[in-house]
mmCIF file of C-alpha atoms in Angstrom:
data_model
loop_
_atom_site.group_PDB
_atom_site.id
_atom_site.type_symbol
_atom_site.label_atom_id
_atom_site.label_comp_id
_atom_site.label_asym_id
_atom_site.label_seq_id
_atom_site.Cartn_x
_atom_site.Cartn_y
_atom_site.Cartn_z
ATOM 1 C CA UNK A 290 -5.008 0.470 -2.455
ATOM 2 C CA UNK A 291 -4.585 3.684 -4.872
ATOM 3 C CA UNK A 292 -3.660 6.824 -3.868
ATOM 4 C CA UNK A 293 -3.072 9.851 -5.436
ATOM 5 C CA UNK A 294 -0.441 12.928 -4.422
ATOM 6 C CA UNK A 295 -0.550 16.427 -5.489
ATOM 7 C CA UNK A 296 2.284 19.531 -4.444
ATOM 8 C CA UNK A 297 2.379 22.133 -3.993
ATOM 9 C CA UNK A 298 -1.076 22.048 -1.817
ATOM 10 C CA UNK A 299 -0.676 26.161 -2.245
ATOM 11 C CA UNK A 300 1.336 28.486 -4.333
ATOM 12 C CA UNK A 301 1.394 32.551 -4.913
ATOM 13 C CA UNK A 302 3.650 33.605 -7.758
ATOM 14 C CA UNK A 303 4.140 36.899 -9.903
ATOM 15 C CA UNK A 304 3.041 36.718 -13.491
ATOM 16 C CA UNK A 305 5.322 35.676 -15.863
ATOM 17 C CA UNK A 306 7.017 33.788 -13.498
ATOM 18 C CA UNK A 307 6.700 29.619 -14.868
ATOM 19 C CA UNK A 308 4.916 26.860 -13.184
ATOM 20 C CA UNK A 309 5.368 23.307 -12.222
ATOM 21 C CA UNK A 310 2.348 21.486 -10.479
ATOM 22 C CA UNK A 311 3.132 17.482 -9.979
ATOM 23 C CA UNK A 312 0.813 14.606 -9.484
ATOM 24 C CA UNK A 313 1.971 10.814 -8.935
ATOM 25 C CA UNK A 314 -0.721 8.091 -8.484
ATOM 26 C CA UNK A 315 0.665 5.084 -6.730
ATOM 27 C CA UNK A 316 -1.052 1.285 -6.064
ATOM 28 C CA UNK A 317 -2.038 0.710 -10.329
ATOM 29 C CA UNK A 318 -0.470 0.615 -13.460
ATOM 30 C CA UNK A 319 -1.084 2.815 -16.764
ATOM 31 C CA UNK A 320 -3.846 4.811 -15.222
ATOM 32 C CA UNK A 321 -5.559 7.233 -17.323
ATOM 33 C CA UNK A 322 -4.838 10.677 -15.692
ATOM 34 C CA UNK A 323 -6.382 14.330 -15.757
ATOM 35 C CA UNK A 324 -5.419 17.869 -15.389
ATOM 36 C CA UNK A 325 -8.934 20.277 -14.446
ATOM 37 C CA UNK A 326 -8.947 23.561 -13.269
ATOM 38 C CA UNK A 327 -11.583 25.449 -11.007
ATOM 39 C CA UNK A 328 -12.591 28.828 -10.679
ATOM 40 C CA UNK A 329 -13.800 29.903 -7.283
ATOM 41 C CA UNK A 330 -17.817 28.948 -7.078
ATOM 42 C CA UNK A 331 -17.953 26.769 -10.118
ATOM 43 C CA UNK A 332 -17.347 23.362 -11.974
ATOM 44 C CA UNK A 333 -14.371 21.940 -13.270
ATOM 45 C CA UNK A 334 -12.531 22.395 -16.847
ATOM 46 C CA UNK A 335 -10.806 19.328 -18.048
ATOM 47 C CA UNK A 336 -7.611 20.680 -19.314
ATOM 48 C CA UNK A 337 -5.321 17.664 -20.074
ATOM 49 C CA UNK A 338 -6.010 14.045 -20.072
ATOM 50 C CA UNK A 339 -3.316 10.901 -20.855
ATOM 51 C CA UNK A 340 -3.970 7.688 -21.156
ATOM 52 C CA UNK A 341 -0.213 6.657 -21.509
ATOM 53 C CA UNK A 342 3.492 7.953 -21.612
ATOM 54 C CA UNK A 343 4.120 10.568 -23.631
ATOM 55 C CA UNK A 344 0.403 10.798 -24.365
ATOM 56 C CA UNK A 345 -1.600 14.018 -23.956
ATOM 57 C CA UNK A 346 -4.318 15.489 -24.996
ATOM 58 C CA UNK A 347 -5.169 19.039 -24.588
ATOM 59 C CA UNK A 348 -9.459 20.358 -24.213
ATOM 60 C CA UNK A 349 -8.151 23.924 -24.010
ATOM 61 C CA UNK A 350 -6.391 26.067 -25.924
ATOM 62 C CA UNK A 351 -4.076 28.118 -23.386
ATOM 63 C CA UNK A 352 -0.641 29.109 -21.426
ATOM 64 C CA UNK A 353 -0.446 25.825 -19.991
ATOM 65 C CA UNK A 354 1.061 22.465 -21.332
ATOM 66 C CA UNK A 355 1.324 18.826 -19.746
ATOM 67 C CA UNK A 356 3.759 15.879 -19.886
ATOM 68 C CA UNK A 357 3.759 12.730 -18.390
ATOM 69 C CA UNK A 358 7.555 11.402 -17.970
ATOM 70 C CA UNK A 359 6.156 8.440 -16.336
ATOM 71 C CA UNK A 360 3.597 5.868 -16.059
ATOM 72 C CA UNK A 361 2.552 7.465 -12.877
ATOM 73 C CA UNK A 362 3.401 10.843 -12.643
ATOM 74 C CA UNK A 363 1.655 13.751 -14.531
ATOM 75 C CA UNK A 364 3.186 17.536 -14.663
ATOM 76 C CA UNK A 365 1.393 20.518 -15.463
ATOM 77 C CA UNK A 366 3.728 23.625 -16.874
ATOM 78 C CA UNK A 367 3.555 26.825 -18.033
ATOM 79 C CA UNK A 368 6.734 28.852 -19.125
ATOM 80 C CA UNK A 369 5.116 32.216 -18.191
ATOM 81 C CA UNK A 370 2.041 32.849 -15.953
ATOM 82 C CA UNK A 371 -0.868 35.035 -16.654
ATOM 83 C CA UNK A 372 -3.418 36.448 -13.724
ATOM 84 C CA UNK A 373 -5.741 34.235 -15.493
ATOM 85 C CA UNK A 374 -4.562 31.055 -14.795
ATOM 86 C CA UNK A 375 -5.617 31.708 -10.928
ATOM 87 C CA UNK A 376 -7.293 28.892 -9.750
ATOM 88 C CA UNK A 377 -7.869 25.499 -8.282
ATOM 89 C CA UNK A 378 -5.694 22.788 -9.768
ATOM 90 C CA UNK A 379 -6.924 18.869 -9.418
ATOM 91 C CA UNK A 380 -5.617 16.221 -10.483
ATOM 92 C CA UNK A 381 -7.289 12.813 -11.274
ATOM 93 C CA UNK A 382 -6.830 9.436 -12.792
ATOM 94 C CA UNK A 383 -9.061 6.497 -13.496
ATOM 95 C CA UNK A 384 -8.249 3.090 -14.509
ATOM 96 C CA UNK A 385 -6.867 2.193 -17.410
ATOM 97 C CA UNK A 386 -9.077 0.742 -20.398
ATOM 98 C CA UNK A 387 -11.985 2.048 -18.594
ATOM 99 C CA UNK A 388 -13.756 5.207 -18.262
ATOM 100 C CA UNK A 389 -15.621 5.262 -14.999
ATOM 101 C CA UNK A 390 -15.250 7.095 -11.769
ATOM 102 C CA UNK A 391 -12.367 9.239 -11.567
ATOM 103 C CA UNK A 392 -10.282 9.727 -7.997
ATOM 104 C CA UNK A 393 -8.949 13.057 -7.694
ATOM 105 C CA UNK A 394 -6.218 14.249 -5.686
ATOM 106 C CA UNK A 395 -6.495 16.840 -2.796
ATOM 107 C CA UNK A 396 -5.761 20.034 -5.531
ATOM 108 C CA UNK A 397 -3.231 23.136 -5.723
ATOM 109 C CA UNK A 398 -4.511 26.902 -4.991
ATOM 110 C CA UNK A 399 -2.523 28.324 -7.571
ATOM 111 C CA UNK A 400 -2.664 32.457 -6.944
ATOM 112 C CA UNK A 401 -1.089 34.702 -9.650
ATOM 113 C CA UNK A 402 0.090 38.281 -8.565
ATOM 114 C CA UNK B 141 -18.620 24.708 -22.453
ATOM 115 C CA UNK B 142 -20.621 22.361 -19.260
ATOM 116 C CA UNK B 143 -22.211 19.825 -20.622
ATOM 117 C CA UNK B 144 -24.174 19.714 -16.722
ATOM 118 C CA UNK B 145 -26.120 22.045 -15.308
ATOM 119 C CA UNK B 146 -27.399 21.484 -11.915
ATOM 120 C CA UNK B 147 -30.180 22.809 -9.865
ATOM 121 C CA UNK B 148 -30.378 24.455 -7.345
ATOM 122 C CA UNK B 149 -27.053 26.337 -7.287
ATOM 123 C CA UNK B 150 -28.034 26.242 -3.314
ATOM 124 C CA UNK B 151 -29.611 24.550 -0.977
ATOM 125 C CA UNK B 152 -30.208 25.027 3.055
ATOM 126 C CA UNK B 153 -31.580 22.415 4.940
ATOM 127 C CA UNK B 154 -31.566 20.902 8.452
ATOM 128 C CA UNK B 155 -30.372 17.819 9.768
ATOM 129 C CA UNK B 156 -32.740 15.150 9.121
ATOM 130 C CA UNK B 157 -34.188 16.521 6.026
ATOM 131 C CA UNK B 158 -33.861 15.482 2.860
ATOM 132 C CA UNK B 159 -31.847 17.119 -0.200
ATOM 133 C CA UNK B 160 -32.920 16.798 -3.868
ATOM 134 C CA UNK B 161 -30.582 18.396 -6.444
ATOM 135 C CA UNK B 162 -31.305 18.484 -10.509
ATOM 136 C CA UNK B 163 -28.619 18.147 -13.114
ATOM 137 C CA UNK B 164 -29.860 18.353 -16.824
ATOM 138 C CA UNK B 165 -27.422 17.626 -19.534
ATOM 139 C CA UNK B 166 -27.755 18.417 -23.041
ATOM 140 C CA UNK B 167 -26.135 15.669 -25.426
ATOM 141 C CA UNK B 168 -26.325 11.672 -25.218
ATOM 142 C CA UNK B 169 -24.274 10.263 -22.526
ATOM 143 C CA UNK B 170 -22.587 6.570 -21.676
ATOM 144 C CA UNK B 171 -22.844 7.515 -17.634
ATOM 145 C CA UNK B 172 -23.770 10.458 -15.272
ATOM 146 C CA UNK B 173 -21.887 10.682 -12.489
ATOM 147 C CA UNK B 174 -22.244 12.674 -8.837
ATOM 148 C CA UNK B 175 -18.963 13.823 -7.265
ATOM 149 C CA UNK B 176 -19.057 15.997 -3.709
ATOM 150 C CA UNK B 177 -16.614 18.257 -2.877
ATOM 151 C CA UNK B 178 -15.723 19.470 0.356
ATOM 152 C CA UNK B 179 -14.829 23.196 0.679
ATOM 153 C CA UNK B 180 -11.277 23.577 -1.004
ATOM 154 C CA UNK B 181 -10.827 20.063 -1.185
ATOM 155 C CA UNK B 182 -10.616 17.367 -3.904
ATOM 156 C CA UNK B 183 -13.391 15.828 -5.043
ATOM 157 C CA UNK B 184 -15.199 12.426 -4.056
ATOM 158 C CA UNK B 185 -17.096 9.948 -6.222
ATOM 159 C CA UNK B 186 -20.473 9.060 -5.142
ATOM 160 C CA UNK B 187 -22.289 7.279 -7.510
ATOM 161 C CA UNK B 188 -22.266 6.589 -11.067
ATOM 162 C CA UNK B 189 -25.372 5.597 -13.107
ATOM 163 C CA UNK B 190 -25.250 3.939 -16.578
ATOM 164 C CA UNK B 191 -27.042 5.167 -19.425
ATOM 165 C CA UNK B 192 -29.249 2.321 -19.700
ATOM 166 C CA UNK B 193 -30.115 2.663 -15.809
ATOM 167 C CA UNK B 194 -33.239 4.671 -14.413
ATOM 168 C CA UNK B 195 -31.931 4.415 -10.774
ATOM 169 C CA UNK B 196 -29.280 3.597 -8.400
ATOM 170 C CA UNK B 197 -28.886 3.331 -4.933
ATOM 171 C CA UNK B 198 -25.553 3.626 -2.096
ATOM 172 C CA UNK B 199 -26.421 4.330 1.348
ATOM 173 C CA UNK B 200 -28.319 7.329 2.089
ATOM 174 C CA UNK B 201 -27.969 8.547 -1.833
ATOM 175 C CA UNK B 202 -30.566 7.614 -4.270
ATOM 176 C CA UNK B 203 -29.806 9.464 -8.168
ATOM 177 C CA UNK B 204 -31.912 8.792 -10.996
ATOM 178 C CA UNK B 205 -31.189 9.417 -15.127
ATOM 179 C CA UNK B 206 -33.592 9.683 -17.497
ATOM 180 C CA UNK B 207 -32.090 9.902 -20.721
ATOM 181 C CA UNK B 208 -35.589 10.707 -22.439
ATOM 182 C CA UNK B 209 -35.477 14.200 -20.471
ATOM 183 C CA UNK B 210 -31.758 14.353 -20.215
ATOM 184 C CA UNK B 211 -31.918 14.868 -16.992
ATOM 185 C CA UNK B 212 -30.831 13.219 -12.994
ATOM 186 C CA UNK B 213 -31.440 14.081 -9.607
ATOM 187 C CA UNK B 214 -29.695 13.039 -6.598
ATOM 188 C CA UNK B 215 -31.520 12.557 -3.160
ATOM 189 C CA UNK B 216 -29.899 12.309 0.327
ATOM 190 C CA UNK B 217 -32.228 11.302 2.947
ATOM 191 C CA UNK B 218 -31.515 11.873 6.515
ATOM 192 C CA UNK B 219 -29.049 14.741 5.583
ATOM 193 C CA UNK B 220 -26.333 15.263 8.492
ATOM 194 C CA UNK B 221 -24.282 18.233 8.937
ATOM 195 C CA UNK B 222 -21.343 16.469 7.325
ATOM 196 C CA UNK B 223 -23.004 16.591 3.923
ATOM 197 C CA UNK B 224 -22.542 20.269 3.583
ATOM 198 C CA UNK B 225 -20.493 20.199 0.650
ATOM 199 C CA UNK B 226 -20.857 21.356 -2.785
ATOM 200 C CA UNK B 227 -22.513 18.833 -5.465
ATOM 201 C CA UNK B 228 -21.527 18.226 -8.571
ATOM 202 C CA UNK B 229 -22.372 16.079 -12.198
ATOM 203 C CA UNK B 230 -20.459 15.209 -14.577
ATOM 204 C CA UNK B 231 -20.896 13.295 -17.563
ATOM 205 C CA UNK B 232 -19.363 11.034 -20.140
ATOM 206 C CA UNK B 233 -20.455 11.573 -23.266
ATOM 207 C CA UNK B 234 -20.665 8.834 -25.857
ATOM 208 C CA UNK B 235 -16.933 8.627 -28.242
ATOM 209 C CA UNK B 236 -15.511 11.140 -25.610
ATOM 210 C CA UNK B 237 -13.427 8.614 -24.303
ATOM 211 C CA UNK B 238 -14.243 9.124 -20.660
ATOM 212 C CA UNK B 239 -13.576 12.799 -20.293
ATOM 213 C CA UNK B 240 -16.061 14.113 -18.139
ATOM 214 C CA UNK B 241 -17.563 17.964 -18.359
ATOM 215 C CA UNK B 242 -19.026 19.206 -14.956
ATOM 216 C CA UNK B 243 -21.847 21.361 -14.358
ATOM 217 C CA UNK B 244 -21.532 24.434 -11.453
ATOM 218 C CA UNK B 245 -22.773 22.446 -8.674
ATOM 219 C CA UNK B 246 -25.108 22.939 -6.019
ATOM 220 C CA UNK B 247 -24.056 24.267 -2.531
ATOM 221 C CA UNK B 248 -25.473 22.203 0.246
ATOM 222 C CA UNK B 249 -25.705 24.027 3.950
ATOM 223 C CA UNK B 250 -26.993 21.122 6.436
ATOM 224 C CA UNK B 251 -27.496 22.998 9.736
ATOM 225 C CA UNK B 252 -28.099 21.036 13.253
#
């Protein structure tokens, strides 16, 4: 069976500090994989999305970039943090080839001070 | 921008009851999906319904999409107080290559 891992589970740190969020999917191969954010009380914003190594697309314009160093693994950055990019950080992936239900991992509560 | 917007944005019932929630979507879609999410939690698939489907059934969930309207609603019957979670649709627009856009979702209270 799949599962998916996300860490930190929480994080406070001062703005303009920089930021590395980690996700790893295990049980598949070449999974498609997603970076949303979600502000308190509302619906997810697909930031990111890769559906290989060293492939990533960004949906927003912003202070935050992705990689993905390996099949499975899928890092969210940002070199300096803003009090904007607050929120609720999920990962996801969904099998490769297809586009169908995603499977999201248990998030980061990212708080900027 | 959300392609989804779902209605109510809450909803208190009691155990027993049933729970009807709206999602209306404004541009042609391969699927509609319903995720739940538990308070400050990931969030879980439910059910996903094809474009060329008018209804779909798993367990105590019943959706149905019509595409004329733009619009699906998700039912639970016999709600229990573990469904209080927040609701959610997303969908997968056609050439978007399976990136979904959520709507707000609707907050569910079930109360014993």
């Amino acid at each position: 069976s799949q599962t998916i891992h996300q860490w930190p589970a929480t994080l406070v740190q001062p703005v303009g500090s920089p930021l590395s969020l980690e996700c790893t999917v295990e049980g598949t191969s070449n999974p498609n994989l997603y970076w949303y954010r979600q502000a308190a009380g509302r619906g997810l914003q697909l930031l990111f999305y890769s559906v290989g190594i060293g492939q990533i697309s960004s949906e927003v314009p912003q202070n935050l970039s992705a990689s993905r160093p390996q099949d499975r693994q899928f890092i969210l950055s940002s070199k300096k943090l803003l009090l904007s990019d607050s929120g609720f950080y999920l990962c996801a992936w969904s099998f490769g080839g297809s586009y169908n239900e995603q499977f999201f991992g248990p998030g980061t509560r990212l708080t900027v001070l | 921008s959300q392609q989804g917007e779902e209605d109510p944005q809450a909803l208190s019932i009691q155990e027993g009851e049933n729970a009807t929630m709206n999602c209306s979507y404004k541009t042609s879609i391969n699927n509609l999906q319903w995720y739940r999410q538990n308070s400050g939690r990931g969030l879980v698939h439910l059910i996903l319904i094809r474009s060329n489907e008018r209804e779909k059934h798993s367990g105590r969930l019943r959706v149905t999409l019509d595409t004329s309207k733009k619009s699906s609603s998700l039912l639970i019957t016999a709600s229990r107080a573990a469904d209080t979670a927040s609701y959610f649709c997303a969908t997968d627009k056609t050439d978007s290559w399976g990136k979904l856009q959520f709507g707000a979702g609707t907050q569910v209270v079930v109360t014993p």
